[in-house]
Short mmCIF file of N, CA and C and ligand atoms in Angstrom, two decimals:
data_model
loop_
_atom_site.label_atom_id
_atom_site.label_comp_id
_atom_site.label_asym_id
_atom_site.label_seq_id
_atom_site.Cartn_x
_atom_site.Cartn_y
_atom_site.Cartn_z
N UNK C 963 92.59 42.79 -26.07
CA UNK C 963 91.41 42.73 -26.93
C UNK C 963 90.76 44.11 -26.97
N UNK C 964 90.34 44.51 -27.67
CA UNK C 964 89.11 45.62 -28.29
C UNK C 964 87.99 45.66 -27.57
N UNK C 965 87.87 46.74 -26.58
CA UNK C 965 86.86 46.69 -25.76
C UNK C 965 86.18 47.50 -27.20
N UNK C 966 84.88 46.03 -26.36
CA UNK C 966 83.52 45.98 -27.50
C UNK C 966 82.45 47.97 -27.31
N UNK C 967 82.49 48.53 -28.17
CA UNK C 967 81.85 49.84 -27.85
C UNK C 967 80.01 49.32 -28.25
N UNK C 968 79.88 48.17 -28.57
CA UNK C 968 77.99 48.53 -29.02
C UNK C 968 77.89 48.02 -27.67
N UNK C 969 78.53 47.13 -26.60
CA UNK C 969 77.89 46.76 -25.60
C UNK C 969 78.12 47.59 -24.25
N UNK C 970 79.35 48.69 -24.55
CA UNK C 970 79.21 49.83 -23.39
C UNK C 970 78.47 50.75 -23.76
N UNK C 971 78.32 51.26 -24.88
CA UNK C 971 77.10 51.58 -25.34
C UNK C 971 75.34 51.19 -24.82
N UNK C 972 75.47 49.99 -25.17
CA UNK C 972 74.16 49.74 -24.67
C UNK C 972 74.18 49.80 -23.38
N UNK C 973 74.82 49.40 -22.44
CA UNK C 973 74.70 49.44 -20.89
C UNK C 973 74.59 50.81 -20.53
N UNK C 974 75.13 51.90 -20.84
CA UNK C 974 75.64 53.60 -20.83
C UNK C 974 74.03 53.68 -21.01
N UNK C 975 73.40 53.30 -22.49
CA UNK C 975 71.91 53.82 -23.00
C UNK C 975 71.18 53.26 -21.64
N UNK C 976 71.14 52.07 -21.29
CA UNK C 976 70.16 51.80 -20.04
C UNK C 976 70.45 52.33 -19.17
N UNK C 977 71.65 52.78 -18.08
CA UNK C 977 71.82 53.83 -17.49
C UNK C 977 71.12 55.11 -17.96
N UNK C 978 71.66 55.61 -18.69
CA UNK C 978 70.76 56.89 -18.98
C UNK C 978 69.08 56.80 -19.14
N UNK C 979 68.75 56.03 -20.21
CA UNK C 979 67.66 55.68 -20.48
C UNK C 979 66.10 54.91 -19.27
N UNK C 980 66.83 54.17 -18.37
CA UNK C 980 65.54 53.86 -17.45
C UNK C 980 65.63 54.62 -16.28
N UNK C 981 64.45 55.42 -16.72
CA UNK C 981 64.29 56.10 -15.15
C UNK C 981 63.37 55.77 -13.66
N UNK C 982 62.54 55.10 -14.27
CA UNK C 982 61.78 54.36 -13.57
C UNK C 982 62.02 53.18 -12.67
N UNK C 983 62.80 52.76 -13.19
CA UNK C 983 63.15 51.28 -12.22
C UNK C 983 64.12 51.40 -11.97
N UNK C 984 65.02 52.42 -10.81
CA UNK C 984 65.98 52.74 -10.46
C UNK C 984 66.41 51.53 -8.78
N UNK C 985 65.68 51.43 -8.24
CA UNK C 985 65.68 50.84 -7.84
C UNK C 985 66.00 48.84 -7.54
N UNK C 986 66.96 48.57 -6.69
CA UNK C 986 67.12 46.83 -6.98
C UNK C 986 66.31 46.17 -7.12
N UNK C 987 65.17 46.26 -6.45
CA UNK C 987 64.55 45.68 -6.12
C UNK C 987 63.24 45.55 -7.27
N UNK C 988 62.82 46.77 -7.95
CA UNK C 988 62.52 46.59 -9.16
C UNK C 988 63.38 45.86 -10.25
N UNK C 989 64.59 46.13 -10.47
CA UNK C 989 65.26 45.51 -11.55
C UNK C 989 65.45 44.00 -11.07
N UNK C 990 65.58 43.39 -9.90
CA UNK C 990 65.79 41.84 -9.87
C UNK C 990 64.17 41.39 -10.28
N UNK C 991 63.36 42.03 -9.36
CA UNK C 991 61.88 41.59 -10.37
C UNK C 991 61.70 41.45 -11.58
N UNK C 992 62.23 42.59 -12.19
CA UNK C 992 61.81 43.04 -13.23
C UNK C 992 62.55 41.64 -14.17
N UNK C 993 63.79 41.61 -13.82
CA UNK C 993 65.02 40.75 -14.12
C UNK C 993 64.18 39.33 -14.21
N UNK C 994 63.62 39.13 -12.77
CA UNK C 994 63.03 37.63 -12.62
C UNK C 994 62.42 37.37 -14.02
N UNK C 995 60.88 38.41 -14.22
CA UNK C 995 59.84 38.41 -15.00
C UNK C 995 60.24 38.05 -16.02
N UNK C 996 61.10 38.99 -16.68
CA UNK C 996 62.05 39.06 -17.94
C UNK C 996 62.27 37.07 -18.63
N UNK C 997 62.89 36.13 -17.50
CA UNK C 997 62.85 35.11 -17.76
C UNK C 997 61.79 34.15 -17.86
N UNK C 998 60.83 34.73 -17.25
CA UNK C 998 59.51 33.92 -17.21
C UNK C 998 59.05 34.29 -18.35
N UNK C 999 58.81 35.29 -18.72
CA UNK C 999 58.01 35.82 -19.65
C UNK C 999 59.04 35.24 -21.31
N UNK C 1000 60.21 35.16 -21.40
CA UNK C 1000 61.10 33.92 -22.59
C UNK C 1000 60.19 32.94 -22.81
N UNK C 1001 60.01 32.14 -21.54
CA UNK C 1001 59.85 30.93 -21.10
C UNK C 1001 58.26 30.79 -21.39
N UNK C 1002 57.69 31.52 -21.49
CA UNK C 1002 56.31 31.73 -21.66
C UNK C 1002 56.18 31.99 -23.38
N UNK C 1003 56.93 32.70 -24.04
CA UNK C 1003 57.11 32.82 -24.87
C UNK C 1003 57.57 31.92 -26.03
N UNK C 1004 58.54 31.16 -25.63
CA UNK C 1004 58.71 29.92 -26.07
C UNK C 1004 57.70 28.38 -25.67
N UNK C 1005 57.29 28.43 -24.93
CA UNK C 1005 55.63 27.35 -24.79
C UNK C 1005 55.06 27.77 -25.99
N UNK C 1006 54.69 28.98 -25.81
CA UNK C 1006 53.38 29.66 -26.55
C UNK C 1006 53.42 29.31 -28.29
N UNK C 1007 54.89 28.81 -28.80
CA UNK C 1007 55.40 28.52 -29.81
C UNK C 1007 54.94 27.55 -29.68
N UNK C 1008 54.75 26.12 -29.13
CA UNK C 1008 54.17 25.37 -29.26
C UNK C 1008 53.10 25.06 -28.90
N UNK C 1009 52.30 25.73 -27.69
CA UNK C 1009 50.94 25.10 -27.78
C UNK C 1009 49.75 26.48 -28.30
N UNK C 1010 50.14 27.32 -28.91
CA UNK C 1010 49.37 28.36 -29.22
C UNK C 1010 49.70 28.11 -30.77
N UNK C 1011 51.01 28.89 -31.42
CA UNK C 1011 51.48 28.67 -32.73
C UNK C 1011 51.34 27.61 -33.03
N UNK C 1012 52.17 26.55 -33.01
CA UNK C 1012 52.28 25.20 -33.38
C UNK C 1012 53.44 25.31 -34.12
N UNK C 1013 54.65 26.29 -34.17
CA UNK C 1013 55.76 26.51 -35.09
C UNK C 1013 56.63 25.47 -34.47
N UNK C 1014 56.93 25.01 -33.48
CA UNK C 1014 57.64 24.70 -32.48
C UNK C 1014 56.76 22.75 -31.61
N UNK C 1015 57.72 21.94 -31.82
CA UNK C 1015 56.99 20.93 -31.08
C UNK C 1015 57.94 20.57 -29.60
N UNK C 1016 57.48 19.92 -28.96
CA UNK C 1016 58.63 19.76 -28.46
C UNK C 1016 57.88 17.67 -27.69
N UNK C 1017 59.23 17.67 -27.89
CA UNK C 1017 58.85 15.63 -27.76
C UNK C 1017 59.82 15.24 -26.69
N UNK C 1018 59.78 14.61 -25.78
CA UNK C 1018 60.32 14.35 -24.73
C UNK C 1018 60.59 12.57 -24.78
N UNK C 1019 61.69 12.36 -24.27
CA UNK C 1019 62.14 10.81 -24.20
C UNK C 1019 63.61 10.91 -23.24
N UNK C 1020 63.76 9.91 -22.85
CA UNK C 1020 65.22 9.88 -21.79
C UNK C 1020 65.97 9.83 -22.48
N UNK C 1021 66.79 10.63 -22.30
CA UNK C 1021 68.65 10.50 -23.36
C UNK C 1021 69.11 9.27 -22.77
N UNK C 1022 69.54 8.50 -23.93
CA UNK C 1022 70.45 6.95 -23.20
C UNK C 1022 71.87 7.65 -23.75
N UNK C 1023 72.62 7.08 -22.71
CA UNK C 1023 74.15 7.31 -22.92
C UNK C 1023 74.95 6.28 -23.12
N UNK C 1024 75.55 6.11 -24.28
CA UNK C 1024 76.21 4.47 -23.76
C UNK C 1024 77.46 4.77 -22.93
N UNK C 1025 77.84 3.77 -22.11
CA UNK C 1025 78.87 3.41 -21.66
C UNK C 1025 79.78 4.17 -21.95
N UNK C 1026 80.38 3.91 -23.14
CA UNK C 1026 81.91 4.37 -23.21
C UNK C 1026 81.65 5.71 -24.23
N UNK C 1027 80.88 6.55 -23.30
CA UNK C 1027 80.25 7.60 -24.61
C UNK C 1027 81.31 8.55 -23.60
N UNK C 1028 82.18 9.90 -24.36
CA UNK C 1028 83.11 10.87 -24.17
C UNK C 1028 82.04 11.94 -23.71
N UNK C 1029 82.97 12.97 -22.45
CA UNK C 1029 81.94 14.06 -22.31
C UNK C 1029 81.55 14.96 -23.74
N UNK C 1030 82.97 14.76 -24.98
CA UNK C 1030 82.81 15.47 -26.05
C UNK C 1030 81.36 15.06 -27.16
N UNK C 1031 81.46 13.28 -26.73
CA UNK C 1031 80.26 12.71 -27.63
C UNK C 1031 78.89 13.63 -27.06
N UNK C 1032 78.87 13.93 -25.99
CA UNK C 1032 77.28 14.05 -25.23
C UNK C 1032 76.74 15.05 -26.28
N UNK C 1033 77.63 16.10 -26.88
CA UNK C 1033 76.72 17.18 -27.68
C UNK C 1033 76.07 16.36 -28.54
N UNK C 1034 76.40 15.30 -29.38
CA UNK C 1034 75.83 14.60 -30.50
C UNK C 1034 74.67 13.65 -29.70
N UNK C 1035 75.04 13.03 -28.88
CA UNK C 1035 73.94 12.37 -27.84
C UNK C 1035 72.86 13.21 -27.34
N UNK C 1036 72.67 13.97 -26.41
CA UNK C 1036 72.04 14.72 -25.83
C UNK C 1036 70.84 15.27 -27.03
N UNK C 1037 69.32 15.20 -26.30
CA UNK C 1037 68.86 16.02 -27.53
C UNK C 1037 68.14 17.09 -26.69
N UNK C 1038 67.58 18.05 -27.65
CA UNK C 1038 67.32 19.17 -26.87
C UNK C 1038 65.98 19.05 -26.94
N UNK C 1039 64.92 18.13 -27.31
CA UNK C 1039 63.78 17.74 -27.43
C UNK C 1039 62.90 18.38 -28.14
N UNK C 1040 63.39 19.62 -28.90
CA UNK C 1040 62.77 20.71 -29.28
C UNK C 1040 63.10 20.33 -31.18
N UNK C 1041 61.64 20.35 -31.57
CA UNK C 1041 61.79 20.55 -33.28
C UNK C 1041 60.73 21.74 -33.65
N UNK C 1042 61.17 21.79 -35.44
CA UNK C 1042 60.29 22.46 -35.87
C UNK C 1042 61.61 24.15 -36.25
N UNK C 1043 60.83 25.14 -36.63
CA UNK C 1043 61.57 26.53 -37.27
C UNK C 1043 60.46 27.85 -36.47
N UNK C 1044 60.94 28.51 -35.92
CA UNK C 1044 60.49 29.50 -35.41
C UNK C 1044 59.78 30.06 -36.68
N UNK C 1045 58.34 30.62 -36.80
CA UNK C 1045 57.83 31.65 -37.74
C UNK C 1045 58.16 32.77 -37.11
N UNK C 1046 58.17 33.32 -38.00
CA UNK C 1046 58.70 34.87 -38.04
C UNK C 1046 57.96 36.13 -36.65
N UNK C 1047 56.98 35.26 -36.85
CA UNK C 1047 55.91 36.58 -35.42
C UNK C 1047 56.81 35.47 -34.14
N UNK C 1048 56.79 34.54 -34.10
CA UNK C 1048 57.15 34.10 -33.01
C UNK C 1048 58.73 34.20 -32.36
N UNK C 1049 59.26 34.16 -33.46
CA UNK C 1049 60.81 34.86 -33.40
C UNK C 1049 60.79 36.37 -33.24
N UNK C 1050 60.16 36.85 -33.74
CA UNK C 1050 59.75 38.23 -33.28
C UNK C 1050 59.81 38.48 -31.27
N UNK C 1051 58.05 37.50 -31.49
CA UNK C 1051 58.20 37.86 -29.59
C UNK C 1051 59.06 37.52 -28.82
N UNK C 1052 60.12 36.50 -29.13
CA UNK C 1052 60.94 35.66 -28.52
C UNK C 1052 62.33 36.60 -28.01
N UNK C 1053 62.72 37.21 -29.23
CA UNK C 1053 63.35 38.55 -29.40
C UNK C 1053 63.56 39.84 -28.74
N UNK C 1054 61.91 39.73 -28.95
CA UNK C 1054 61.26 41.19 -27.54
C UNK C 1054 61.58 40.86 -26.47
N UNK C 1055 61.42 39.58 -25.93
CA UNK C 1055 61.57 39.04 -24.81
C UNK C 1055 62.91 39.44 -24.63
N UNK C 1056 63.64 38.41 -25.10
CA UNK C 1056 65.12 38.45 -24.79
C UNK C 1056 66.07 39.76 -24.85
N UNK C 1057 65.77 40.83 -25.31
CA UNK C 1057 65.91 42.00 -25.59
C UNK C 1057 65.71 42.72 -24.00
N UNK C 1058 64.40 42.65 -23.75
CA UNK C 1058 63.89 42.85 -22.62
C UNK C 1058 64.56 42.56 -21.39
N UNK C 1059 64.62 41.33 -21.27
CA UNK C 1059 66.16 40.42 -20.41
C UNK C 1059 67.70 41.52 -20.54
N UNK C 1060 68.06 41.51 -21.70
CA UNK C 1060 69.20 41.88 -21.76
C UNK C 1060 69.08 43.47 -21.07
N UNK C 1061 68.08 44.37 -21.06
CA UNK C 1061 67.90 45.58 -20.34
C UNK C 1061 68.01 45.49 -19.58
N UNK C 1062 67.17 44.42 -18.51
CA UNK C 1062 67.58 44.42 -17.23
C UNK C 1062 68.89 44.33 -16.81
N UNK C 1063 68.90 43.45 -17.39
CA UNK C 1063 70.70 42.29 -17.13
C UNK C 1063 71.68 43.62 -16.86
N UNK C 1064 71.43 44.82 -18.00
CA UNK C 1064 72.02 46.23 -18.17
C UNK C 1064 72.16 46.83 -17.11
N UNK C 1065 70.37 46.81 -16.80
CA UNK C 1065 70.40 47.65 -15.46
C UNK C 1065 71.08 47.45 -14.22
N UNK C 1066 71.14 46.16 -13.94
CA UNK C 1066 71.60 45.32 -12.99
C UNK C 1066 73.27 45.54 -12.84
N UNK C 1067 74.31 45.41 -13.76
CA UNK C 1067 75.37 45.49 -13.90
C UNK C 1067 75.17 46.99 -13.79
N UNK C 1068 74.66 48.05 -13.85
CA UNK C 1068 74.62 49.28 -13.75
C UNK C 1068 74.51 49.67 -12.47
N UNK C 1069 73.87 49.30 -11.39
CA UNK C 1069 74.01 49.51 -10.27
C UNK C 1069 74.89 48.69 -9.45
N UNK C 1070 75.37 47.45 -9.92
CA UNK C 1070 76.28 46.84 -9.00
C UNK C 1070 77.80 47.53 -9.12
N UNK C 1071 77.82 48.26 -10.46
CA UNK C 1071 79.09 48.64 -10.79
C UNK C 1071 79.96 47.81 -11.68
N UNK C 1072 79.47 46.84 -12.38
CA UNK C 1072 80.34 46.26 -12.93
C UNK C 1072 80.00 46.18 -14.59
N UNK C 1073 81.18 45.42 -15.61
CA UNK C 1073 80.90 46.11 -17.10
C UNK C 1073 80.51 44.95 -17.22
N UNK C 1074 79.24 44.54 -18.48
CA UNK C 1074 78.89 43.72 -18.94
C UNK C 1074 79.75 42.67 -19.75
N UNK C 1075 80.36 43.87 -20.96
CA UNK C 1075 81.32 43.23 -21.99
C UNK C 1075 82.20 42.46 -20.68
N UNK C 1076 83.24 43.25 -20.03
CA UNK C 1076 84.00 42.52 -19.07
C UNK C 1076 83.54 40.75 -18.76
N UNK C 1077 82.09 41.05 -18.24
CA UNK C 1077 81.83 39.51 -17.98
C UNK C 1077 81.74 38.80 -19.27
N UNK C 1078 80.95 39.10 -20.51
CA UNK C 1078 80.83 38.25 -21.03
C UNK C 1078 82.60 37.84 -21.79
N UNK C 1079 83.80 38.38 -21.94
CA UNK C 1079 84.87 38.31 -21.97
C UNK C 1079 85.43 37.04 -20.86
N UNK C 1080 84.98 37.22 -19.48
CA UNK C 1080 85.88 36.65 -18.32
C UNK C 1080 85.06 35.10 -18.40
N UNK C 1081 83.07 35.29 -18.94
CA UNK C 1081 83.10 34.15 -19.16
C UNK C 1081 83.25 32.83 -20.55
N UNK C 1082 83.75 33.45 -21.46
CA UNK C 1082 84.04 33.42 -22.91
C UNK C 1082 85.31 32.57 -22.66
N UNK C 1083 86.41 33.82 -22.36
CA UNK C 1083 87.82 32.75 -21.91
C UNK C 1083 87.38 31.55 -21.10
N UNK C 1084 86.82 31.53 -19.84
CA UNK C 1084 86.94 30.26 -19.01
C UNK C 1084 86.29 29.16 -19.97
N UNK C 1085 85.20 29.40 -20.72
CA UNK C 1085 84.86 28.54 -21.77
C UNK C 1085 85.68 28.05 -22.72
N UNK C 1086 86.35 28.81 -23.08
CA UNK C 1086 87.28 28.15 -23.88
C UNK C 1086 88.43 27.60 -23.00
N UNK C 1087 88.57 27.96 -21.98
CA UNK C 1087 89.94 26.94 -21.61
C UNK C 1087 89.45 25.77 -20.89
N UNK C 1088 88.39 25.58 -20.13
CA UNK C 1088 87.96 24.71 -19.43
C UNK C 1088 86.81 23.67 -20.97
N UNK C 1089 86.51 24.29 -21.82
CA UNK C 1089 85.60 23.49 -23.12
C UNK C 1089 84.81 22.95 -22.19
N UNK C 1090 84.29 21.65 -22.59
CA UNK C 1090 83.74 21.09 -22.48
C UNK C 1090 82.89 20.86 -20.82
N UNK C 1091 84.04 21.20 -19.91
CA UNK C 1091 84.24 20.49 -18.56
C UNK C 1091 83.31 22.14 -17.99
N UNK C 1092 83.29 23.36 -18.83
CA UNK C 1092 82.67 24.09 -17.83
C UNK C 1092 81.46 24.43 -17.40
N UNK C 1093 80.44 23.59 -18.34
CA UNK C 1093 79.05 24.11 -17.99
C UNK C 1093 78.28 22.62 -17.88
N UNK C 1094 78.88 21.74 -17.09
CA UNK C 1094 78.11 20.55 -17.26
C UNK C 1094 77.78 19.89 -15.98
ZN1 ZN P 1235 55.18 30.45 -34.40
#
């Protein structure tokens, strides 16, 4: 396969680019925050915006329901269309995440693309059975 150049690229730019949080111990923080602050970001869609609802109820499964049926079963409790400022911050956020994530694979030594490749294949050969 075609090693991907925008994502050694981007990892190379955060290497070069953060000088400040050189340190692990900043970047797993930083890393932590990064997810809180999504997660904060996506609430805020619903109880600040109102773009976003989110409705909660127990998933029933029937019986003779396939692990393949569960995607159609399962709901994600979440309705409604992101507005545009809120997809915006959501973005920043996740953007933000992915820097770290950069940084992180930057000091451990290892390539990003690589993982998301090693975990791409196991997804596809394991389907269904690997993230459940
Ligand atoms: Zn919104």
């Amino acid at each position: 396969m075609l090693k991907d150049l925008l994502t050694d690229e981007f990892q190379y730019t955060v290497s070069e680019q953060l000088i400040c949080s050189r340190s692990i111990l900043d970047i797993l923080s930083k890393h932590q925050e990064c997810g809180a602050r999504i997660n904060r970001s996506i609430v805020k869609t619903v109880t600040t915006c109102g773009c976003m609802k989110i409705e909660t109820k127990k998933n029933t499964i029937p019986k003779d329901a396939s692990l393949a049926d569960l995607k159609n079963i399962m709901d994600s409790h979440l309705y409604g269309k992101l507005c545009p400022q809120c997809r915006e911050t959501i973005e920043i956020e996740i953007g933000r995440a992915m820097v770290y994530l950069a940084a992180l694979c930057n000091l451990l030594d290892v390539n990003l693309f690589d993982i998301i490749i090693k975990e791409h294949n196991k997804m596809k050969l394991l389907g269904h059975y690997n993230l459940t």
